[in-house]
mmCIF file of N, CA and C in Angstrom:
data_model
loop_
_atom_site.group_PDB
_atom_site.id
_atom_site.type_symbol
_atom_site.label_atom_id
_atom_site.label_comp_id
_atom_site.label_asym_id
_atom_site.label_seq_id
_atom_site.Cartn_x
_atom_site.Cartn_y
_atom_site.Cartn_z
ATOM 1 N N UNK A 1192 71.118 -41.497 27.668
ATOM 2 C CA UNK A 1192 70.082 -42.140 28.444
ATOM 3 C C UNK A 1192 68.847 -42.275 27.574
ATOM 4 N N UNK A 1193 68.180 -43.410 27.533
ATOM 5 C CA UNK A 1193 67.033 -43.644 26.663
ATOM 6 C C UNK A 1193 65.760 -43.785 27.491
ATOM 7 N N UNK A 1194 64.634 -43.879 26.781
ATOM 8 C CA UNK A 1194 63.338 -44.009 27.436
ATOM 9 C C UNK A 1194 63.239 -45.274 28.265
ATOM 10 N N UNK A 1195 63.957 -46.337 27.872
ATOM 11 C CA UNK A 1195 63.847 -47.611 28.570
ATOM 12 C C UNK A 1195 64.698 -47.662 29.838
ATOM 13 N N UNK A 1196 65.606 -46.712 30.017
ATOM 14 C CA UNK A 1196 66.423 -46.698 31.226
ATOM 15 C C UNK A 1196 65.563 -46.369 32.436
ATOM 16 N N UNK A 1197 65.802 -47.067 33.569
ATOM 17 C CA UNK A 1197 64.987 -46.793 34.750
ATOM 18 C C UNK A 1197 65.214 -45.388 35.301
ATOM 19 N N UNK A 1198 66.362 -44.804 35.055
ATOM 20 C CA UNK A 1198 66.665 -43.470 35.574
ATOM 21 C C UNK A 1198 66.271 -42.359 34.629
ATOM 22 N N UNK A 1199 65.534 -42.671 33.569
ATOM 23 C CA UNK A 1199 65.144 -41.664 32.580
ATOM 24 C C UNK A 1199 64.183 -40.668 33.207
ATOM 25 N N UNK A 1200 64.467 -39.401 33.016
ATOM 26 C CA UNK A 1200 63.649 -38.337 33.566
ATOM 27 C C UNK A 1200 63.082 -37.524 32.414
ATOM 28 N N UNK A 1201 61.742 -37.455 32.326
ATOM 29 C CA UNK A 1201 61.126 -36.709 31.241
ATOM 30 C C UNK A 1201 61.480 -35.232 31.301
ATOM 31 N N UNK A 1202 61.753 -34.719 32.485
ATOM 32 C CA UNK A 1202 62.108 -33.318 32.639
ATOM 33 C C UNK A 1202 63.472 -32.998 32.055
ATOM 34 N N UNK A 1203 64.257 -34.035 31.761
ATOM 35 C CA UNK A 1203 65.594 -33.819 31.224
ATOM 36 C C UNK A 1203 65.589 -33.551 29.726
ATOM 37 N N UNK A 1204 64.430 -33.697 29.098
ATOM 38 C CA UNK A 1204 64.342 -33.427 27.663
ATOM 39 C C UNK A 1204 64.597 -31.935 27.461
ATOM 40 N N UNK A 1205 65.453 -31.633 26.523
ATOM 41 C CA UNK A 1205 65.845 -30.235 26.347
ATOM 42 C C UNK A 1205 64.690 -29.393 25.825
ATOM 43 N N UNK A 1206 64.757 -28.128 26.129
ATOM 44 C CA UNK A 1206 63.749 -27.181 25.671
ATOM 45 C C UNK A 1206 63.757 -27.091 24.152
ATOM 46 N N UNK A 1207 64.926 -27.186 23.568
ATOM 47 C CA UNK A 1207 65.033 -27.117 22.103
ATOM 48 C C UNK A 1207 64.294 -28.284 21.442
ATOM 49 N N UNK A 1208 64.415 -29.483 21.995
ATOM 50 C CA UNK A 1208 63.729 -30.642 21.433
ATOM 51 C C UNK A 1208 62.219 -30.484 21.566
ATOM 52 N N UNK A 1209 61.760 -29.943 22.689
ATOM 53 C CA UNK A 1209 60.329 -29.725 22.866
ATOM 54 C C UNK A 1209 59.809 -28.664 21.905
ATOM 55 N N UNK A 1210 60.577 -27.616 21.715
ATOM 56 C CA UNK A 1210 60.162 -26.579 20.766
ATOM 57 C C UNK A 1210 60.140 -27.117 19.346
ATOM 58 N N UNK A 1211 61.090 -27.947 18.999
ATOM 59 C CA UNK A 1211 61.138 -28.551 17.667
ATOM 60 C C UNK A 1211 59.913 -29.445 17.456
ATOM 61 N N UNK A 1212 59.572 -30.252 18.462
ATOM 62 C CA UNK A 1212 58.406 -31.124 18.372
ATOM 63 C C UNK A 1212 57.121 -30.294 18.290
ATOM 64 N N UNK A 1213 57.056 -29.210 19.063
ATOM 65 C CA UNK A 1213 55.877 -28.337 19.029
ATOM 66 C C UNK A 1213 55.718 -27.689 17.659
ATOM 67 N N UNK A 1214 56.803 -27.171 17.107
ATOM 68 C CA UNK A 1214 56.698 -26.512 15.801
ATOM 69 C C UNK A 1214 56.380 -27.528 14.700
ATOM 70 N N UNK A 1215 56.892 -28.739 14.808
ATOM 71 C CA UNK A 1215 56.573 -29.779 13.833
ATOM 72 C C UNK A 1215 55.084 -30.112 13.895
ATOM 73 N N UNK A 1216 54.542 -30.199 15.096
ATOM 74 C CA UNK A 1216 53.114 -30.462 15.245
ATOM 75 C C UNK A 1216 52.258 -29.274 14.836
ATOM 76 N N UNK A 1217 52.752 -28.069 15.084
ATOM 77 C CA UNK A 1217 51.993 -26.865 14.753
ATOM 78 C C UNK A 1217 51.852 -26.680 13.249
ATOM 79 N N UNK A 1218 52.895 -27.022 12.519
ATOM 80 C CA UNK A 1218 52.879 -26.837 11.073
ATOM 81 C C UNK A 1218 52.592 -28.130 10.311
ATOM 82 N N UNK A 1219 52.001 -29.106 10.988
ATOM 83 C CA UNK A 1219 51.568 -30.349 10.353
ATOM 84 C C UNK A 1219 50.246 -30.070 9.650
ATOM 85 N N UNK A 1220 50.310 -29.761 8.372
ATOM 86 C CA UNK A 1220 49.129 -29.343 7.626
ATOM 87 C C UNK A 1220 48.169 -30.485 7.328
ATOM 88 N N UNK A 1221 48.615 -31.724 7.478
ATOM 89 C CA UNK A 1221 47.750 -32.874 7.245
ATOM 90 C C UNK A 1221 47.122 -33.382 8.546
ATOM 91 N N UNK A 1222 47.437 -32.769 9.663
ATOM 92 C CA UNK A 1222 46.894 -33.117 10.973
ATOM 93 C C UNK A 1222 47.098 -34.589 11.297
ATOM 94 N N UNK A 1223 48.309 -35.078 11.063
ATOM 95 C CA UNK A 1223 48.636 -36.461 11.378
ATOM 96 C C UNK A 1223 48.869 -36.654 12.875
ATOM 97 N N UNK A 1224 49.334 -35.609 13.556
ATOM 98 C CA UNK A 1224 49.593 -35.679 14.991
ATOM 99 C C UNK A 1224 48.715 -34.656 15.699
ATOM 100 N N UNK A 1225 48.150 -35.061 16.830
ATOM 101 C CA UNK A 1225 47.336 -34.139 17.612
ATOM 102 C C UNK A 1225 48.247 -33.327 18.518
ATOM 103 N N UNK A 1226 48.103 -32.026 18.451
ATOM 104 C CA UNK A 1226 48.946 -31.128 19.235
ATOM 105 C C UNK A 1226 48.319 -30.804 20.587
ATOM 106 N N UNK A 1227 47.014 -30.685 20.636
ATOM 107 C CA UNK A 1227 46.329 -30.258 21.852
ATOM 108 C C UNK A 1227 46.590 -31.162 23.064
ATOM 109 N N UNK A 1228 46.572 -32.495 22.924
ATOM 110 C CA UNK A 1228 46.837 -33.316 24.109
ATOM 111 C C UNK A 1228 48.230 -33.087 24.701
ATOM 112 N N UNK A 1229 49.188 -32.743 23.856
ATOM 113 C CA UNK A 1229 50.536 -32.469 24.372
ATOM 114 C C UNK A 1229 50.621 -31.099 25.033
ATOM 115 N N UNK A 1230 49.704 -30.216 24.695
ATOM 116 C CA UNK A 1230 49.709 -28.871 25.275
ATOM 117 C C UNK A 1230 48.925 -28.783 26.576
ATOM 118 N N UNK A 1231 48.140 -29.795 26.903
ATOM 119 C CA UNK A 1231 47.284 -29.729 28.077
ATOM 120 C C UNK A 1231 48.038 -29.456 29.382
ATOM 121 N N UNK A 1232 49.193 -30.064 29.655
ATOM 122 C CA UNK A 1232 49.901 -29.713 30.894
ATOM 123 C C UNK A 1232 50.300 -28.235 30.954
ATOM 124 N N UNK A 1233 50.739 -27.684 29.833
ATOM 125 C CA UNK A 1233 51.111 -26.281 29.798
ATOM 126 C C UNK A 1233 49.885 -25.392 29.995
ATOM 127 N N UNK A 1234 48.802 -25.751 29.337
ATOM 128 C CA UNK A 1234 47.554 -24.990 29.490
ATOM 129 C C UNK A 1234 47.085 -25.047 30.941
ATOM 130 N N UNK A 1235 47.222 -26.201 31.570
ATOM 131 C CA UNK A 1235 46.803 -26.353 32.968
ATOM 132 C C UNK A 1235 47.644 -25.473 33.891
ATOM 133 N N UNK A 1236 48.942 -25.438 33.675
ATOM 134 C CA UNK A 1236 49.797 -24.573 34.505
ATOM 135 C C UNK A 1236 49.454 -23.097 34.314
ATOM 136 N N UNK A 1237 49.212 -22.698 33.079
ATOM 137 C CA UNK A 1237 48.819 -21.311 32.825
ATOM 138 C C UNK A 1237 47.469 -20.993 33.474
ATOM 139 N N UNK A 1238 46.556 -21.947 33.445
ATOM 140 C CA UNK A 1238 45.247 -21.738 34.060
ATOM 141 C C UNK A 1238 45.367 -21.623 35.577
ATOM 142 N N UNK A 1239 46.241 -22.423 36.187
ATOM 143 C CA UNK A 1239 46.453 -22.320 37.636
ATOM 144 C C UNK A 1239 47.005 -20.936 37.986
ATOM 145 N N UNK A 1240 47.961 -20.463 37.200
ATOM 146 C CA UNK A 1240 48.515 -19.119 37.441
ATOM 147 C C UNK A 1240 47.446 -18.044 37.256
ATOM 148 N N UNK A 1241 46.594 -18.195 36.244
ATOM 149 C CA UNK A 1241 45.532 -17.220 36.015
ATOM 150 C C UNK A 1241 44.514 -17.239 37.157
ATOM 151 N N UNK A 1242 44.189 -18.422 37.664
ATOM 152 C CA UNK A 1242 43.254 -18.525 38.790
ATOM 153 C C UNK A 1242 43.837 -17.875 40.042
ATOM 154 N N UNK A 1243 45.104 -18.128 40.284
ATOM 155 C CA UNK A 1243 45.761 -17.518 41.441
ATOM 156 C C UNK A 1243 45.757 -15.992 41.310
ATOM 157 N N UNK A 1244 46.086 -15.506 40.124
ATOM 158 C CA UNK A 1244 46.067 -14.055 39.910
ATOM 159 C C UNK A 1244 44.681 -13.471 40.079
ATOM 160 N N UNK A 1245 43.665 -14.172 39.609
ATOM 161 C CA UNK A 1245 42.289 -13.672 39.713
ATOM 162 C C UNK A 1245 41.840 -13.571 41.167
ATOM 163 N N UNK A 1246 42.121 -14.597 41.974
ATOM 164 C CA UNK A 1246 41.676 -14.532 43.374
ATOM 165 C C UNK A 1246 42.488 -13.512 44.169
ATOM 166 N N UNK A 1247 43.753 -13.344 43.840
ATOM 167 C CA UNK A 1247 44.564 -12.325 44.524
ATOM 168 C C UNK A 1247 44.052 -10.927 44.171
ATOM 169 N N UNK A 1248 43.753 -10.693 42.904
ATOM 170 C CA UNK A 1248 43.204 -9.393 42.503
ATOM 171 C C UNK A 1248 41.838 -9.152 43.151
ATOM 172 N N UNK A 1249 41.052 -10.199 43.289
ATOM 173 C CA UNK A 1249 39.754 -10.077 43.950
ATOM 174 C C UNK A 1249 39.939 -9.678 45.418
ATOM 175 N N UNK A 1250 40.930 -10.261 46.075
ATOM 176 C CA UNK A 1250 41.203 -9.906 47.477
ATOM 177 C C UNK A 1250 41.727 -8.476 47.586
ATOM 178 N N UNK A 1251 42.603 -8.073 46.689
ATOM 179 C CA UNK A 1251 43.144 -6.703 46.702
ATOM 180 C C UNK A 1251 42.014 -5.692 46.490
ATOM 181 N N UNK A 1252 41.106 -6.014 45.570
ATOM 182 C CA UNK A 1252 39.965 -5.130 45.331
ATOM 183 C C UNK A 1252 39.104 -5.026 46.587
ATOM 184 N N UNK A 1253 38.997 -6.110 47.343
ATOM 185 C CA UNK A 1253 38.256 -6.091 48.608
ATOM 186 C C UNK A 1253 38.921 -5.183 49.629
ATOM 187 N N UNK A 1254 40.263 -5.217 49.689
ATOM 188 C CA UNK A 1254 40.980 -4.322 50.600
ATOM 189 C C UNK A 1254 40.794 -2.860 50.198
ATOM 190 N N UNK A 1255 40.629 -2.598 48.919
ATOM 191 C CA UNK A 1255 40.412 -1.224 48.464
ATOM 192 C C UNK A 1255 39.061 -0.704 48.949
ATOM 193 N N UNK A 1256 38.080 -1.580 49.122
ATOM 194 C CA UNK A 1256 36.765 -1.164 49.611
ATOM 195 C C UNK A 1256 36.734 -1.034 51.123
ATOM 196 N N UNK A 1257 37.247 -2.063 51.809
ATOM 197 C CA UNK A 1257 37.324 -2.000 53.279
ATOM 198 C C UNK A 1257 38.273 -3.088 53.764
ATOM 199 N N UNK A 1258 38.925 -2.851 54.889
ATOM 200 C CA UNK A 1258 39.848 -3.866 55.418
ATOM 201 C C UNK A 1258 39.133 -5.169 55.789
ATOM 202 N N UNK A 1259 37.907 -5.069 56.307
ATOM 203 C CA UNK A 1259 37.176 -6.277 56.680
ATOM 204 C C UNK A 1259 36.804 -7.106 55.455
ATOM 205 N N UNK A 1260 36.337 -6.437 54.414
ATOM 206 C CA UNK A 1260 35.987 -7.155 53.187
ATOM 207 C C UNK A 1260 37.234 -7.796 52.564
ATOM 208 N N UNK A 1261 38.344 -7.065 52.574
ATOM 209 C CA UNK A 1261 39.588 -7.612 52.035
ATOM 210 C C UNK A 1261 40.069 -8.820 52.814
ATOM 211 N N UNK A 1262 39.983 -8.747 54.134
ATOM 212 C CA UNK A 1262 40.396 -9.872 54.971
ATOM 213 C C UNK A 1262 39.493 -11.081 54.726
ATOM 214 N N UNK A 1263 38.185 -10.854 54.617
ATOM 215 C CA UNK A 1263 37.249 -11.942 54.346
ATOM 216 C C UNK A 1263 37.551 -12.586 52.995
ATOM 217 N N UNK A 1264 37.764 -11.754 51.984
ATOM 218 C CA UNK A 1264 38.070 -12.288 50.656
ATOM 219 C C UNK A 1264 39.404 -13.035 50.657
ATOM 220 N N UNK A 1265 40.378 -12.523 51.382
ATOM 221 C CA UNK A 1265 41.700 -13.159 51.405
ATOM 222 C C UNK A 1265 41.681 -14.499 52.138
ATOM 223 N N UNK A 1266 40.964 -14.568 53.251
ATOM 224 C CA UNK A 1266 41.001 -15.775 54.075
ATOM 225 C C UNK A 1266 39.927 -16.805 53.733
ATOM 226 N N UNK A 1267 38.805 -16.368 53.148
ATOM 227 C CA UNK A 1267 37.714 -17.305 52.885
ATOM 228 C C UNK A 1267 37.451 -17.449 51.382
ATOM 229 N N UNK A 1268 37.156 -16.337 50.735
ATOM 230 C CA UNK A 1268 36.741 -16.387 49.333
ATOM 231 C C UNK A 1268 37.888 -16.835 48.425
ATOM 232 N N UNK A 1269 39.078 -16.314 48.641
ATOM 233 C CA UNK A 1269 40.208 -16.629 47.755
ATOM 234 C C UNK A 1269 40.555 -18.125 47.754
ATOM 235 N N UNK A 1270 40.729 -18.762 48.904
ATOM 236 C CA UNK A 1270 41.057 -20.204 48.857
ATOM 237 C C UNK A 1270 39.944 -21.057 48.242
ATOM 238 N N UNK A 1271 38.699 -20.778 48.628
ATOM 239 C CA UNK A 1271 37.582 -21.554 48.088
ATOM 240 C C UNK A 1271 37.442 -21.284 46.589
ATOM 241 N N UNK A 1272 37.522 -20.017 46.213
ATOM 242 C CA UNK A 1272 37.425 -19.664 44.796
ATOM 243 C C UNK A 1272 38.538 -20.275 43.974
ATOM 244 N N UNK A 1273 39.759 -20.289 44.517
ATOM 245 C CA UNK A 1273 40.893 -20.880 43.810
ATOM 246 C C UNK A 1273 40.664 -22.372 43.582
ATOM 247 N N UNK A 1274 40.232 -23.066 44.614
ATOM 248 C CA UNK A 1274 40.002 -24.509 44.497
ATOM 249 C C UNK A 1274 38.880 -24.799 43.498
ATOM 250 N N UNK A 1275 37.812 -24.017 43.548
ATOM 251 C CA UNK A 1275 36.699 -24.230 42.627
ATOM 252 C C UNK A 1275 37.142 -23.958 41.191
ATOM 253 N N UNK A 1276 37.842 -22.847 40.962
ATOM 254 C CA UNK A 1276 38.281 -22.507 39.610
ATOM 255 C C UNK A 1276 39.242 -23.548 39.046
ATOM 256 N N UNK A 1277 40.205 -23.965 39.840
ATOM 257 C CA UNK A 1277 41.175 -24.956 39.369
ATOM 258 C C UNK A 1277 40.485 -26.296 39.105
ATOM 259 N N UNK A 1278 39.516 -26.644 39.932
ATOM 260 C CA UNK A 1278 38.778 -27.892 39.709
ATOM 261 C C UNK A 1278 37.995 -27.839 38.403
ATOM 262 N N UNK A 1279 37.344 -26.711 38.127
ATOM 263 C CA UNK A 1279 36.590 -26.576 36.878
ATOM 264 C C UNK A 1279 37.531 -26.660 35.678
ATOM 265 N N UNK A 1280 38.681 -26.012 35.763
ATOM 266 C CA UNK A 1280 39.654 -26.072 34.667
ATOM 267 C C UNK A 1280 40.146 -27.498 34.483
ATOM 268 N N UNK A 1281 40.455 -28.175 35.573
ATOM 269 C CA UNK A 1281 40.963 -29.547 35.493
ATOM 270 C C UNK A 1281 39.932 -30.489 34.857
ATOM 271 N N UNK A 1282 38.680 -30.393 35.286
ATOM 272 C CA UNK A 1282 37.629 -31.254 34.739
ATOM 273 C C UNK A 1282 37.439 -30.962 33.254
ATOM 274 N N UNK A 1283 37.465 -29.691 32.871
ATOM 275 C CA UNK A 1283 37.316 -29.327 31.467
ATOM 276 C C UNK A 1283 38.458 -29.892 30.628
ATOM 277 N N UNK A 1284 39.685 -29.769 31.110
ATOM 278 C CA UNK A 1284 40.828 -30.299 30.364
ATOM 279 C C UNK A 1284 40.800 -31.828 30.302
ATOM 280 N N UNK A 1285 40.367 -32.473 31.373
ATOM 281 C CA UNK A 1285 40.240 -33.931 31.342
ATOM 282 C C UNK A 1285 39.168 -34.355 30.345
ATOM 283 N N UNK A 1286 38.076 -33.598 30.269
ATOM 284 C CA UNK A 1286 37.038 -33.893 29.283
ATOM 285 C C UNK A 1286 37.599 -33.787 27.867
ATOM 286 N N UNK A 1287 38.367 -32.736 27.606
ATOM 287 C CA UNK A 1287 38.980 -32.591 26.287
ATOM 288 C C UNK A 1287 39.920 -33.752 25.981
ATOM 289 N N UNK A 1288 40.693 -34.181 26.967
ATOM 290 C CA UNK A 1288 41.602 -35.302 26.766
ATOM 291 C C UNK A 1288 40.829 -36.584 26.455
ATOM 292 N N UNK A 1289 39.716 -36.798 27.139
ATOM 293 C CA UNK A 1289 38.889 -37.977 26.874
ATOM 294 C C UNK A 1289 38.333 -37.914 25.452
ATOM 295 N N UNK A 1290 37.917 -36.736 25.003
ATOM 296 C CA UNK A 1290 37.403 -36.587 23.645
ATOM 297 C C UNK A 1290 38.491 -36.943 22.632
ATOM 298 N N UNK A 1291 39.717 -36.471 22.866
ATOM 299 C CA UNK A 1291 40.819 -36.797 21.961
ATOM 300 C C UNK A 1291 41.107 -38.298 21.966
ATOM 301 N N UNK A 1292 41.071 -38.920 23.130
ATOM 302 C CA UNK A 1292 41.319 -40.370 23.197
ATOM 303 C C UNK A 1292 40.215 -41.152 22.508
ATOM 304 N N UNK A 1293 38.980 -40.703 22.655
ATOM 305 C CA UNK A 1293 37.871 -41.362 21.953
ATOM 306 C C UNK A 1293 38.074 -41.252 20.448
ATOM 307 N N UNK A 1294 38.488 -40.078 19.981
ATOM 308 C CA UNK A 1294 38.710 -39.889 18.544
ATOM 309 C C UNK A 1294 39.789 -40.838 18.028
ATOM 310 N N UNK A 1295 40.850 -41.006 18.789
ATOM 311 C CA UNK A 1295 41.921 -41.919 18.378
ATOM 312 C C UNK A 1295 41.405 -43.350 18.344
ATOM 313 N N UNK A 1296 40.655 -43.746 19.371
ATOM 314 C CA UNK A 1296 40.124 -45.112 19.420
ATOM 315 C C UNK A 1296 39.120 -45.374 18.305
ATOM 316 N N UNK A 1297 38.295 -44.390 17.980
ATOM 317 C CA UNK A 1297 37.316 -44.559 16.908
ATOM 318 C C UNK A 1297 38.022 -44.735 15.568
ATOM 319 N N UNK A 1298 39.075 -43.966 15.336
ATOM 320 C CA UNK A 1298 39.791 -44.116 14.066
ATOM 321 C C UNK A 1298 40.485 -45.478 13.986
ATOM 322 N N UNK A 1299 40.989 -45.984 15.105
ATOM 323 C CA UNK A 1299 41.581 -47.324 15.106
ATOM 324 C C UNK A 1299 40.513 -48.385 14.844
ATOM 325 N N UNK A 1300 39.336 -48.222 15.446
ATOM 326 C CA UNK A 1300 38.258 -49.185 15.236
ATOM 327 C C UNK A 1300 37.767 -49.153 13.796
ATOM 328 N N UNK A 1301 37.764 -47.997 13.176
ATOM 329 C CA UNK A 1301 37.325 -47.901 11.784
ATOM 330 C C UNK A 1301 38.253 -48.716 10.884
ATOM 331 N N UNK A 1302 39.535 -48.692 11.168
ATOM 332 C CA UNK A 1302 40.475 -49.503 10.399
ATOM 333 C C UNK A 1302 40.236 -50.984 10.586
ATOM 334 N N UNK A 1303 39.947 -51.396 11.817
ATOM 335 C CA UNK A 1303 39.678 -52.806 12.088
ATOM 336 C C UNK A 1303 38.356 -53.248 11.468
ATOM 337 N N UNK A 1304 37.382 -52.370 11.424
ATOM 338 C CA UNK A 1304 36.083 -52.719 10.859
ATOM 339 C C UNK A 1304 36.213 -53.050 9.380
ATOM 340 N N UNK A 1305 37.029 -52.295 8.666
ATOM 341 C CA UNK A 1305 37.261 -52.592 7.252
ATOM 342 C C UNK A 1305 37.906 -53.953 7.063
ATOM 343 N N UNK A 1306 38.857 -54.298 7.925
ATOM 344 C CA UNK A 1306 39.505 -55.605 7.843
ATOM 345 C C UNK A 1306 38.510 -56.726 8.109
ATOM 346 N N UNK A 1307 37.658 -56.541 9.108
ATOM 347 C CA UNK A 1307 36.671 -57.570 9.452
ATOM 348 C C UNK A 1307 35.655 -57.711 8.330
ATOM 349 N N UNK A 1308 35.179 -56.606 7.792
ATOM 350 C CA UNK A 1308 34.145 -56.650 6.749
ATOM 351 C C UNK A 1308 34.663 -57.286 5.467
ATOM 352 N N UNK A 1309 35.941 -57.142 5.188
ATOM 353 C CA UNK A 1309 36.472 -57.723 3.954
ATOM 354 C C UNK A 1309 36.454 -59.251 3.997
ATOM 355 N N UNK A 1310 36.467 -59.843 5.172
ATOM 356 C CA UNK A 1310 36.463 -61.291 5.297
ATOM 357 C C UNK A 1310 35.075 -61.901 5.395
ATOM 358 N N UNK A 1311 34.036 -61.083 5.466
ATOM 359 C CA UNK A 1311 32.675 -61.606 5.600
ATOM 360 C C UNK A 1311 32.025 -61.753 4.228
ATOM 361 N N UNK A 1312 31.123 -62.713 4.091
ATOM 362 C CA UNK A 1312 30.420 -62.862 2.803
ATOM 363 C C UNK A 1312 29.444 -61.708 2.597
ATOM 364 N N UNK A 1313 29.206 -61.398 1.346
ATOM 365 C CA UNK A 1313 28.269 -60.331 1.000
ATOM 366 C C UNK A 1313 26.836 -60.830 1.172
ATOM 367 N N UNK A 1314 25.983 -59.984 1.671
ATOM 368 C CA UNK A 1314 24.573 -60.310 1.816
ATOM 369 C C UNK A 1314 23.859 -59.719 0.611
ATOM 370 N N UNK A 1315 23.316 -60.587 -0.236
ATOM 371 C CA UNK A 1315 22.763 -60.146 -1.513
ATOM 372 C C UNK A 1315 21.315 -59.686 -1.428
ATOM 373 N N UNK A 1316 20.556 -60.091 -0.406
ATOM 374 C CA UNK A 1316 19.143 -59.746 -0.397
ATOM 375 C C UNK A 1316 18.910 -58.247 -0.220
ATOM 376 N N UNK A 1317 19.905 -57.503 0.243
ATOM 377 C CA UNK A 1317 19.743 -56.053 0.387
ATOM 378 C C UNK A 1317 19.525 -55.397 -0.970
ATOM 379 N N UNK A 1318 20.125 -55.959 -1.988
ATOM 380 C CA UNK A 1318 19.987 -55.358 -3.318
ATOM 381 C C UNK A 1318 18.526 -55.370 -3.759
ATOM 382 N N UNK A 1319 17.824 -56.453 -3.502
ATOM 383 C CA UNK A 1319 16.423 -56.543 -3.878
ATOM 384 C C UNK A 1319 15.552 -55.577 -3.082
ATOM 385 N N UNK A 1320 15.860 -55.402 -1.805
ATOM 386 C CA UNK A 1320 15.070 -54.497 -0.979
ATOM 387 C C UNK A 1320 15.277 -53.042 -1.360
ATOM 388 N N UNK A 1321 16.472 -52.731 -1.792
ATOM 389 C CA UNK A 1321 16.789 -51.348 -2.128
ATOM 390 C C UNK A 1321 16.593 -51.037 -3.600
ATOM 391 N N UNK A 1322 16.168 -52.000 -4.391
ATOM 392 C CA UNK A 1322 15.918 -51.767 -5.806
ATOM 393 C C UNK A 1322 17.159 -51.857 -6.652
ATOM 394 N N UNK A 1323 18.229 -52.360 -6.133
ATOM 395 C CA UNK A 1323 19.466 -52.456 -6.902
ATOM 396 C C UNK A 1323 19.493 -53.657 -7.822
ATOM 397 N N UNK A 1324 18.678 -54.683 -7.547
ATOM 398 C CA UNK A 1324 18.666 -55.897 -8.353
ATOM 399 C C UNK A 1324 17.449 -55.849 -9.266
ATOM 400 N N UNK A 1325 17.613 -55.326 -10.465
ATOM 401 C CA UNK A 1325 16.500 -55.159 -11.399
ATOM 402 C C UNK A 1325 15.982 -56.507 -11.894
ATOM 403 N N UNK A 1326 16.848 -57.479 -12.096
ATOM 404 C CA UNK A 1326 16.412 -58.787 -12.590
ATOM 405 C C UNK A 1326 15.517 -59.472 -11.561
ATOM 406 N N UNK A 1327 15.868 -59.432 -10.310
ATOM 407 C CA UNK A 1327 15.050 -60.022 -9.264
ATOM 408 C C UNK A 1327 13.720 -59.312 -9.143
ATOM 409 N N UNK A 1328 13.727 -58.017 -9.347
ATOM 410 C CA UNK A 1328 12.501 -57.241 -9.285
ATOM 411 C C UNK A 1328 11.572 -57.640 -10.430
ATOM 412 N N UNK A 1329 12.146 -57.819 -11.639
ATOM 413 C CA UNK A 1329 11.342 -58.223 -12.800
ATOM 414 C C UNK A 1329 10.784 -59.626 -12.594
ATOM 415 N N UNK A 1330 11.549 -60.530 -11.988
ATOM 416 C CA UNK A 1330 11.080 -61.891 -11.748
ATOM 417 C C UNK A 1330 9.880 -61.878 -10.802
ATOM 418 N N UNK A 1331 9.937 -61.042 -9.768
ATOM 419 C CA UNK A 1331 8.827 -60.975 -8.825
ATOM 420 C C UNK A 1331 7.579 -60.427 -9.494
ATOM 421 N N UNK A 1332 7.713 -59.442 -10.370
ATOM 422 C CA UNK A 1332 6.558 -58.872 -11.060
ATOM 423 C C UNK A 1332 5.954 -59.867 -12.059
ATOM 424 N N UNK A 1333 6.788 -60.662 -12.701
ATOM 425 C CA UNK A 1333 6.267 -61.610 -13.701
ATOM 426 C C UNK A 1333 5.509 -62.744 -13.023
ATOM 427 N N UNK A 1334 5.811 -63.035 -11.755
ATOM 428 C CA UNK A 1334 5.118 -64.092 -11.032
ATOM 429 C C UNK A 1334 3.705 -63.657 -10.650
ATOM 430 N N UNK A 1335 3.446 -62.401 -10.564
ATOM 431 C CA UNK A 1335 2.130 -61.894 -10.154
ATOM 432 C C UNK A 1335 1.138 -62.054 -11.178
#
């Protein structure tokens, strides 16, 4: 089954192939491929698990102090805290993804800029303003 098949399921990719791709990206010493954008889903799942564990531990600690505090933390603080924490993690990871996409787009634009600049005529008057054209500078002084 290939990527172009309508029934292709990304989840069907074997764990071995993913590990091979991860290790290839991890040991890419020339940084030709970005590894972080591919790790973001895994990081997000780990962050969700960490947030869930944190709010559950917070509720358990509340029960250790008093049953009323534990019940309040379990029914009110834990759900709100979980949603807030997961939202902050999600926004942070989306920001990182946008930064990576901007970096890719900027590098593509830099390549296009070189192509465009090679087809444009050179502007020679900059040399005189910056002192690069000594003959033009001498001509201006001799006219004075």
